[in-house]
C-alpha positions as a Python dict, from the first residue, in 0.01 Angstrom:
ca = {
    (1, 'M'): (0, 0, 0),
    (2, 'D'): (34, 161, 337),
    (3, 'L'): (-112, 522, 389),
    (4, 'D'): (10, 707, 643),
    (5, 'Q'): (-129, 972, 851),
    (6, 'R'): (22, 1213, 714),
    (7, 'Q'): (-97, 1133, 376),
    (8, 'L'): (-410, 1045, 539),
    (9, 'R'): (-407, 1470, 585),
    (10, 'A'): (-333, 1575, 287),
    (11, 'F'): (-583, 1388, 118),
    (12, 'L'): (-852, 1507, 403),
    (13, 'A'): (-783, 1845, 364),
    (14, 'V'): (-751, 1836, 15),
    (15, 'A'): (-1071, 1679, -29),
    (16, 'E'): (-1268, 1920, 247),
    (17, 'T'): (-1076, 2247, 107),
    (18, 'G'): (-1085, 2176, -288),
    (19, 'S'): (-773, 2373, -302),
    (20, 'L'): (-406, 2251, -267),
    (21, 'G'): (-293, 2607, -155),
    (22, 'R'): (-609, 2606, 164),
    (23, 'A'): (-459, 2243, 233),
    (24, 'A'): (-128, 2329, 221),
    (25, 'A'): (-140, 2607, 510),
    (26, 'I'): (-381, 2269, 691),
    (27, 'V'): (-92, 2055, 718),
    (28, 'N'): (147, 2282, 695),
    (29, 'L'): (309, 2210, 345),
    (30, 'T'): (425, 2423, 134),
    (31, 'Q'): (193, 2360, -212),
    (32, 'P'): (434, 2144, -415),
    (33, 'S'): (545, 1907, -94),
    (34, 'L'): (183, 1873, -97),
    (35, 'S'): (105, 1844, -440),
    (36, 'R'): (414, 1546, -476),
    (37, 'V'): (239, 1356, -138),
    (38, 'I'): (-56, 1336, -341),
    (39, 'Q'): (128, 1181, -641),
    (40, 'R'): (326, 936, -471),
    (41, 'M'): (-15, 836, -311),
    (42, 'E'): (-209, 796, -611),
    (43, 'Q'): (104, 592, -761),
    (44, 'G'): (96, 325, -515),
    (45, 'L'): (-308, 338, -465),
    (46, 'G'): (-222, 305, -837),
    (47, 'H'): (-598, 548, -895),
    (48, 'R'): (-636, 910, -967),
    (49, 'L'): (-776, 1096, -664),
    (50, 'F'): (-794, 1402, -788),
    (51, 'E'): (-908, 1609, -1092),
    (52, 'R'): (-695, 1931, -1122),
    (53, 'Q'): (-923, 2179, -1266),
    (54, 'S'): (-899, 2583, -1281),
    (55, 'K'): (-1104, 2641, -997),
    (56, 'G'): (-939, 2359, -810),
    (57, 'M'): (-926, 2001, -665),
    (58, 'T'): (-1235, 1769, -714),
    (59, 'L'): (-1226, 1409, -570),
    (60, 'T'): (-1255, 1095, -859),
    (61, 'A'): (-1486, 803, -779),
    (62, 'A'): (-1156, 650, -665),
    (63, 'G'): (-1153, 964, -468),
    (64, 'E'): (-1499, 955, -344),
    (65, 'A'): (-1471, 557, -271),
    (66, 'L'): (-1149, 626, -57),
    (67, 'L'): (-1280, 974, 137),
    (68, 'P'): (-1549, 786, 409),
    (69, 'H'): (-1257, 502, 481),
    (70, 'A'): (-945, 747, 488),
    (71, 'R'): (-1218, 951, 739),
    (72, 'L'): (-1208, 640, 907),
    (73, 'L'): (-935, 597, 945),
    (74, 'E'): (-770, 877, 1073),
    (75, 'S'): (-1017, 910, 1370),
    (76, 'E'): (-919, 539, 1415),
    (77, 'M'): (-529, 636, 1441),
    (78, 'L'): (-614, 952, 1690),
    (79, 'A'): (-770, 793, 1909),
    (80, 'A'): (-521, 503, 1915),
    (81, 'R'): (-259, 783, 1997),
    (82, 'A'): (-499, 943, 2201),
    (83, 'E'): (-579, 652, 2432),
    (84, 'L'): (-198, 576, 2401),
    (85, 'D'): (-72, 915, 2500),
    (86, 'A'): (-328, 874, 2833),
    (87, 'L'): (-146, 575, 2981),
    (88, 'R'): (160, 712, 2971),
    (89, 'G'): (22, 1026, 3166),
    (90, 'L'): (78, 1280, 2860),
    (91, 'R'): (-319, 1323, 2770),
    (92, 'R'): (-619, 1255, 2997),
    (93, 'G'): (-899, 1043, 2844),
    (94, 'T'): (-1195, 1216, 2779),
    (95, 'V'): (-1566, 1143, 2770),
    (96, 'R'): (-1780, 1282, 2468),
    (97, 'I'): (-2155, 1241, 2539),
    (98, 'G'): (-2463, 1400, 2416),
    (99, 'A'): (-2790, 1403, 2525),
    (100, 'V'): (-3157, 1546, 2519),
    (101, 'A'): (-3181, 1835, 2775),
    (102, 'A'): (-3408, 1618, 3040),
    (103, 'V'): (-3179, 1318, 3074),
    (104, 'M'): (-2830, 1574, 3022),
    (105, 'R'): (-2922, 1738, 3327),
    (106, 'T'): (-3051, 1442, 3535),
    (107, 'L'): (-2951, 1045, 3436),
    (108, 'V'): (-2583, 1138, 3246),
    (109, 'A'): (-2460, 1447, 3503),
    (110, 'Q'): (-2531, 1201, 3813),
    (111, 'S'): (-2333, 911, 3601),
    (112, 'L'): (-2059, 1221, 3555),
    (113, 'G'): (-2022, 1319, 3813),
    (114, 'R'): (-1968, 990, 3999),
    (115, 'L'): (-1715, 859, 3657),
    (116, 'L'): (-1522, 1182, 3750),
    (117, 'Q'): (-1489, 1176, 4152),
    (118, 'D'): (-1379, 780, 4079),
    (119, 'F'): (-1115, 889, 3803),
    (120, 'P'): (-1052, 1243, 3815),
    (121, 'H'): (-789, 1244, 3563),
    (122, 'L'): (-1053, 1200, 3307),
    (123, 'T'): (-1224, 1492, 3152),
    (124, 'A'): (-1579, 1545, 2979),
    (125, 'E'): (-1771, 1705, 2693),
    (126, 'A'): (-2084, 1711, 2706),
    (127, 'I'): (-2379, 1833, 2415),
    (128, 'E'): (-2688, 1932, 2476),
    (129, 'A'): (-2942, 1845, 2160),
    (130, 'V'): (-3240, 1726, 2004),
    (131, 'D'): (-3246, 1372, 1880),
    (132, 'G'): (-3122, 1517, 1487),
    (133, 'E'): (-2877, 1661, 1636),
    (134, 'L'): (-2730, 1430, 1817),
    (135, 'G'): (-2744, 1169, 1530),
    (136, 'D'): (-2533, 1412, 1280),
    (137, 'A'): (-2267, 1507, 1650),
    (138, 'L'): (-2212, 1071, 1623),
    (139, 'T'): (-2215, 1014, 1302),
    (140, 'G'): (-1935, 1350, 1242),
    (141, 'R'): (-1721, 1201, 1512),
    (142, 'R'): (-1781, 1514, 1778),
    (143, 'I'): (-1932, 1293, 2030),
    (144, 'D'): (-1904, 899, 2112),
    (145, 'L'): (-2215, 885, 2274),
    (146, 'A'): (-2535, 1067, 2242),
    (147, 'V'): (-2854, 954, 2457),
    (148, 'T'): (-3168, 1062, 2284),
    (149, 'A'): (-3571, 1046, 2341),
    (150, 'S'): (-3692, 837, 2028),
    (151, 'A'): (-3499, 614, 1805),
    (152, 'L'): (-3231, 722, 1569),
    (153, 'E'): (-3256, 582, 1172),
    (154, 'S'): (-2902, 633, 1079),
    (155, 'P'): (-2731, 333, 992),
    (156, 'G'): (-2393, 494, 1077),
    (157, 'V'): (-2521, 447, 1459),
    (158, 'E'): (-2556, 122, 1675),
    (159, 'L'): (-2792, 104, 1970),
    (160, 'I'): (-2640, -2, 2288),
    (161, 'G'): (-2933, -35, 2533),
    (162, 'T'): (-3200, 158, 2684),
    (163, 'C'): (-3184, 384, 2974),
    (164, 'D'): (-3279, 218, 3326),
    (165, 'Y'): (-3507, 592, 3368),
    (166, 'A'): (-3805, 746, 3258),
    (167, 'D'): (-3941, 1059, 3257),
    (168, 'S'): (-4291, 1261, 3233),
    (169, 'F'): (-4422, 1577, 3024),
    (170, 'A'): (-4709, 1708, 3099),
    (171, 'A'): (-4859, 2064, 3082),
    (172, 'Y'): (-4726, 2350, 3329),
    (173, 'C'): (-4827, 2753, 3427),
    (174, 'A'): (-4662, 3033, 3630),
    (175, 'L'): (-4848, 3029, 3943),
    (176, 'S'): (-4966, 3344, 3919),
    (177, 'N'): (-5173, 3203, 3637),
    (178, 'P'): (-5561, 3231, 3737),
    (179, 'L'): (-5631, 2924, 3521),
    (180, 'S'): (-5791, 2614, 3786),
    (181, 'P'): (-5537, 2381, 3858),
    (182, 'R'): (-5752, 2092, 3707),
    (183, 'P'): (-5843, 2245, 3402),
    (184, 'T'): (-6055, 2084, 3123),
    (185, 'L'): (-6018, 1967, 2790),
    (186, 'D'): (-6184, 2284, 2689),
    (187, 'E'): (-5988, 2514, 2913),
    (188, 'L'): (-5743, 2426, 2749),
    (189, 'A'): (-5769, 2449, 2454),
    (190, 'A'): (-5857, 2822, 2515),
    (191, 'Q'): (-5513, 2852, 2602),
    (192, 'A'): (-5237, 2959, 2458),
    (193, 'W'): (-4889, 2808, 2463),
    (194, 'V'): (-4498, 2801, 2428),
    (195, 'M'): (-4348, 2557, 2211),
    (196, 'P'): (-4064, 2472, 2095),
    (197, 'G'): (-4034, 2488, 1704),
    (198, 'R'): (-4237, 2313, 1515),
    (199, 'A'): (-4032, 2028, 1346),
    (200, 'L'): (-3890, 1853, 1699),
    (201, 'T'): (-4040, 1610, 1880),
    (202, 'P'): (-4188, 1711, 2148),
    (203, 'R'): (-4399, 1961, 1978),
    (204, 'I'): (-4516, 1655, 1688),
    (205, 'Q'): (-4574, 1425, 2041),
    (206, 'F'): (-4814, 1709, 2197),
    (207, 'E'): (-4963, 1823, 1888),
    (208, 'A'): (-5101, 1457, 1800),
    (209, 'I'): (-5211, 1453, 2169),
    (210, 'C'): (-5470, 1754, 2080),
    (211, 'K'): (-5536, 1545, 1806),
    (212, 'G'): (-5625, 1206, 1970),
    (213, 'L'): (-5838, 1419, 2220),
    (214, 'G'): (-6026, 1536, 1916),
    (215, 'L'): (-5917, 1951, 2060),
    (216, 'P'): (-5818, 2173, 1795),
    (217, 'P'): (-5477, 2275, 1659),
    (218, 'P'): (-5304, 2438, 1934),
    (219, 'T'): (-5243, 2813, 1964),
    (220, 'I'): (-4863, 2875, 1960),
    (221, 'A'): (-4806, 3208, 2067),
    (222, 'V'): (-4418, 3172, 2108),
    (223, 'E'): (-4150, 2937, 1949),
    (224, 'A'): (-3865, 2892, 2158),
    (225, 'A'): (-3507, 2679, 2109),
    (226, 'S'): (-3476, 2714, 2449),
    (227, 'V'): (-3629, 2474, 2758),
    (228, 'E'): (-3492, 2773, 2949),
    (229, 'T'): (-3639, 3049, 2794),
    (230, 'M'): (-3994, 2836, 2702),
    (231, 'I'): (-4023, 2814, 3155),
    (232, 'A'): (-3889, 3175, 3179),
    (233, 'I'): (-4146, 3294, 2988),
    (234, 'S'): (-4444, 3083, 3130),
    (235, 'A'): (-4320, 3159, 3413),
    (236, 'N'): (-4417, 3564, 3365),
    (237, 'S'): (-4767, 3567, 3140),
    (238, 'T'): (-5046, 3338, 3084),
    (239, 'L'): (-4908, 3105, 2835),
    (240, 'L'): (-4908, 2744, 2875),
    (241, 'C'): (-4545, 2516, 2802),
    (242, 'W'): (-4580, 2129, 2815),
    (243, 'L'): (-4239, 1996, 2937),
    (244, 'P'): (-4046, 1664, 3051),
    (245, 'Q'): (-4142, 1705, 3516),
    (246, 'P'): (-3710, 1738, 3537),
    (247, 'L'): (-3702, 2039, 3370),
    (248, 'L'): (-3947, 2160, 3621),
    (249, 'A'): (-3842, 2044, 3949),
    (250, 'A'): (-3585, 2373, 4044),
    (251, 'H'): (-3907, 2625, 3916),
    (252, 'L'): (-4112, 2362, 4130),
    (253, 'A'): (-3966, 2396, 4398),
    (254, 'N'): (-3946, 2834, 4407),
    (255, 'G'): (-4284, 2901, 4348),
    (256, 'T'): (-4242, 3024, 4021),
    (257, 'M'): (-4457, 2728, 3838),
    (258, 'R'): (-4710, 2465, 3892),
    (259, 'K'): (-4807, 2099, 3718),
    (260, 'L'): (-5167, 2149, 3547),
    (261, 'D'): (-5373, 1800, 3712),
    (262, 'V'): (-5423, 1689, 3383),
    (263, 'P'): (-5339, 1298, 3312),
    (264, 'A'): (-5479, 1285, 2973),
    (265, 'M'): (-5207, 1557, 2885),
    (266, 'E'): (-4912, 1315, 3040),
    (267, 'T'): (-4707, 1091, 2867),
    (268, 'T'): (-4424, 887, 3011),
    (269, 'R'): (-4057, 860, 2770),
    (270, 'R'): (-3716, 633, 2800),
    (271, 'F'): (-3423, 714, 2634),
    (272, 'L'): (-3202, 502, 2414),
    (273, 'L'): (-2766, 519, 2436),
    (274, 'Y'): (-2627, 479, 2101),
    (275, 'R'): (-2320, 466, 1977),
    (276, 'R'): (-2135, 485, 1613),
    (277, 'R'): (-2155, 195, 1408),
    (278, 'S'): (-1788, 173, 1328),
    (279, 'G'): (-1480, 195, 1472),
    (280, 'L'): (-1391, 138, 1855),
    (281, 'L'): (-1533, 284, 2157),
    (282, 'P'): (-1310, 507, 2300),
    (283, 'R'): (-1169, 396, 2666),
    (284, 'A'): (-1290, 713, 2846),
    (285, 'A'): (-1633, 594, 2683),
    (286, 'R'): (-1634, 235, 2785),
    (287, 'Q'): (-1543, 319, 3145),
    (288, 'F'): (-1863, 592, 3153),
    (289, 'L'): (-2117, 291, 3057),
    (290, 'D'): (-1997, 68, 3375),
    (291, 'Y'): (-2149, 420, 3502),
    (292, 'F'): (-2419, 412, 3297),
    (293, 'P'): (-2767, 248, 3405),
    (294, 'L'): (-2919, 38, 3178),
    (295, 'Q'): (-3240, -135, 3155),
    (296, 'S'): (-3163, -327, 2824),
    (297, 'A'): (-2969, -433, 2562),
    (298, 'P'): (-3063, -521, 2212),
}
């Protein structure tokens, strides 16, 4: 049978709420009308999609099988309508991109700036997050492109290429910190640090470097989720931080922070650009790719 957008929305609303009443409010139908839409859909497909229970509606095996396809179909319908509306001047195309902090504030920002200057009718939605959250946002269709600092393992994403850009991590401290500009590894081992959470990639990499250098586990005095918070704490204390250079550029320039000359603790990283494996890449995202420098493609 042919599925129309009204049926898809009805099916998804019931599947996601587990309730005819709540789903009816979402799709602006009365509960009896919504029930008839679902029944006609089941008849046309030749499968029961829901089990009607006293506590609500639960998906059958057929419903579970249909669910990911229904989500994809609705998303592609909405994307097609958005592109057609943009061509008619009824809606602006939107670049939806996520990236880790260092590259969002440099390469992505620069690329978006050039794109929006040439195409002022476009808009952009930018999400700054860590790799795992970017992968979830991509597969969850909250963004169309993701720039990560490590490979995404999800089968729902596809690598577009490696960015023509790299940055480097290094150790930093407050300008007023009495530590030597070229501290020894033993001196560093005696310091306390402000760091992101234990499960985040930079923290894992930093602890691996310390271990590889034969240093004891670092003393983490403060854990913070925000890069700016980490920098602010380091700038106002004797705590050290280990961060990518682009995030420190303004603080180095205004004299609140300084880089420690410890080559053994410096590491270079490159960035990867991903898209969803399923569906078409929206036109605005394709336009962004023309402005985003890639070094190589898989």
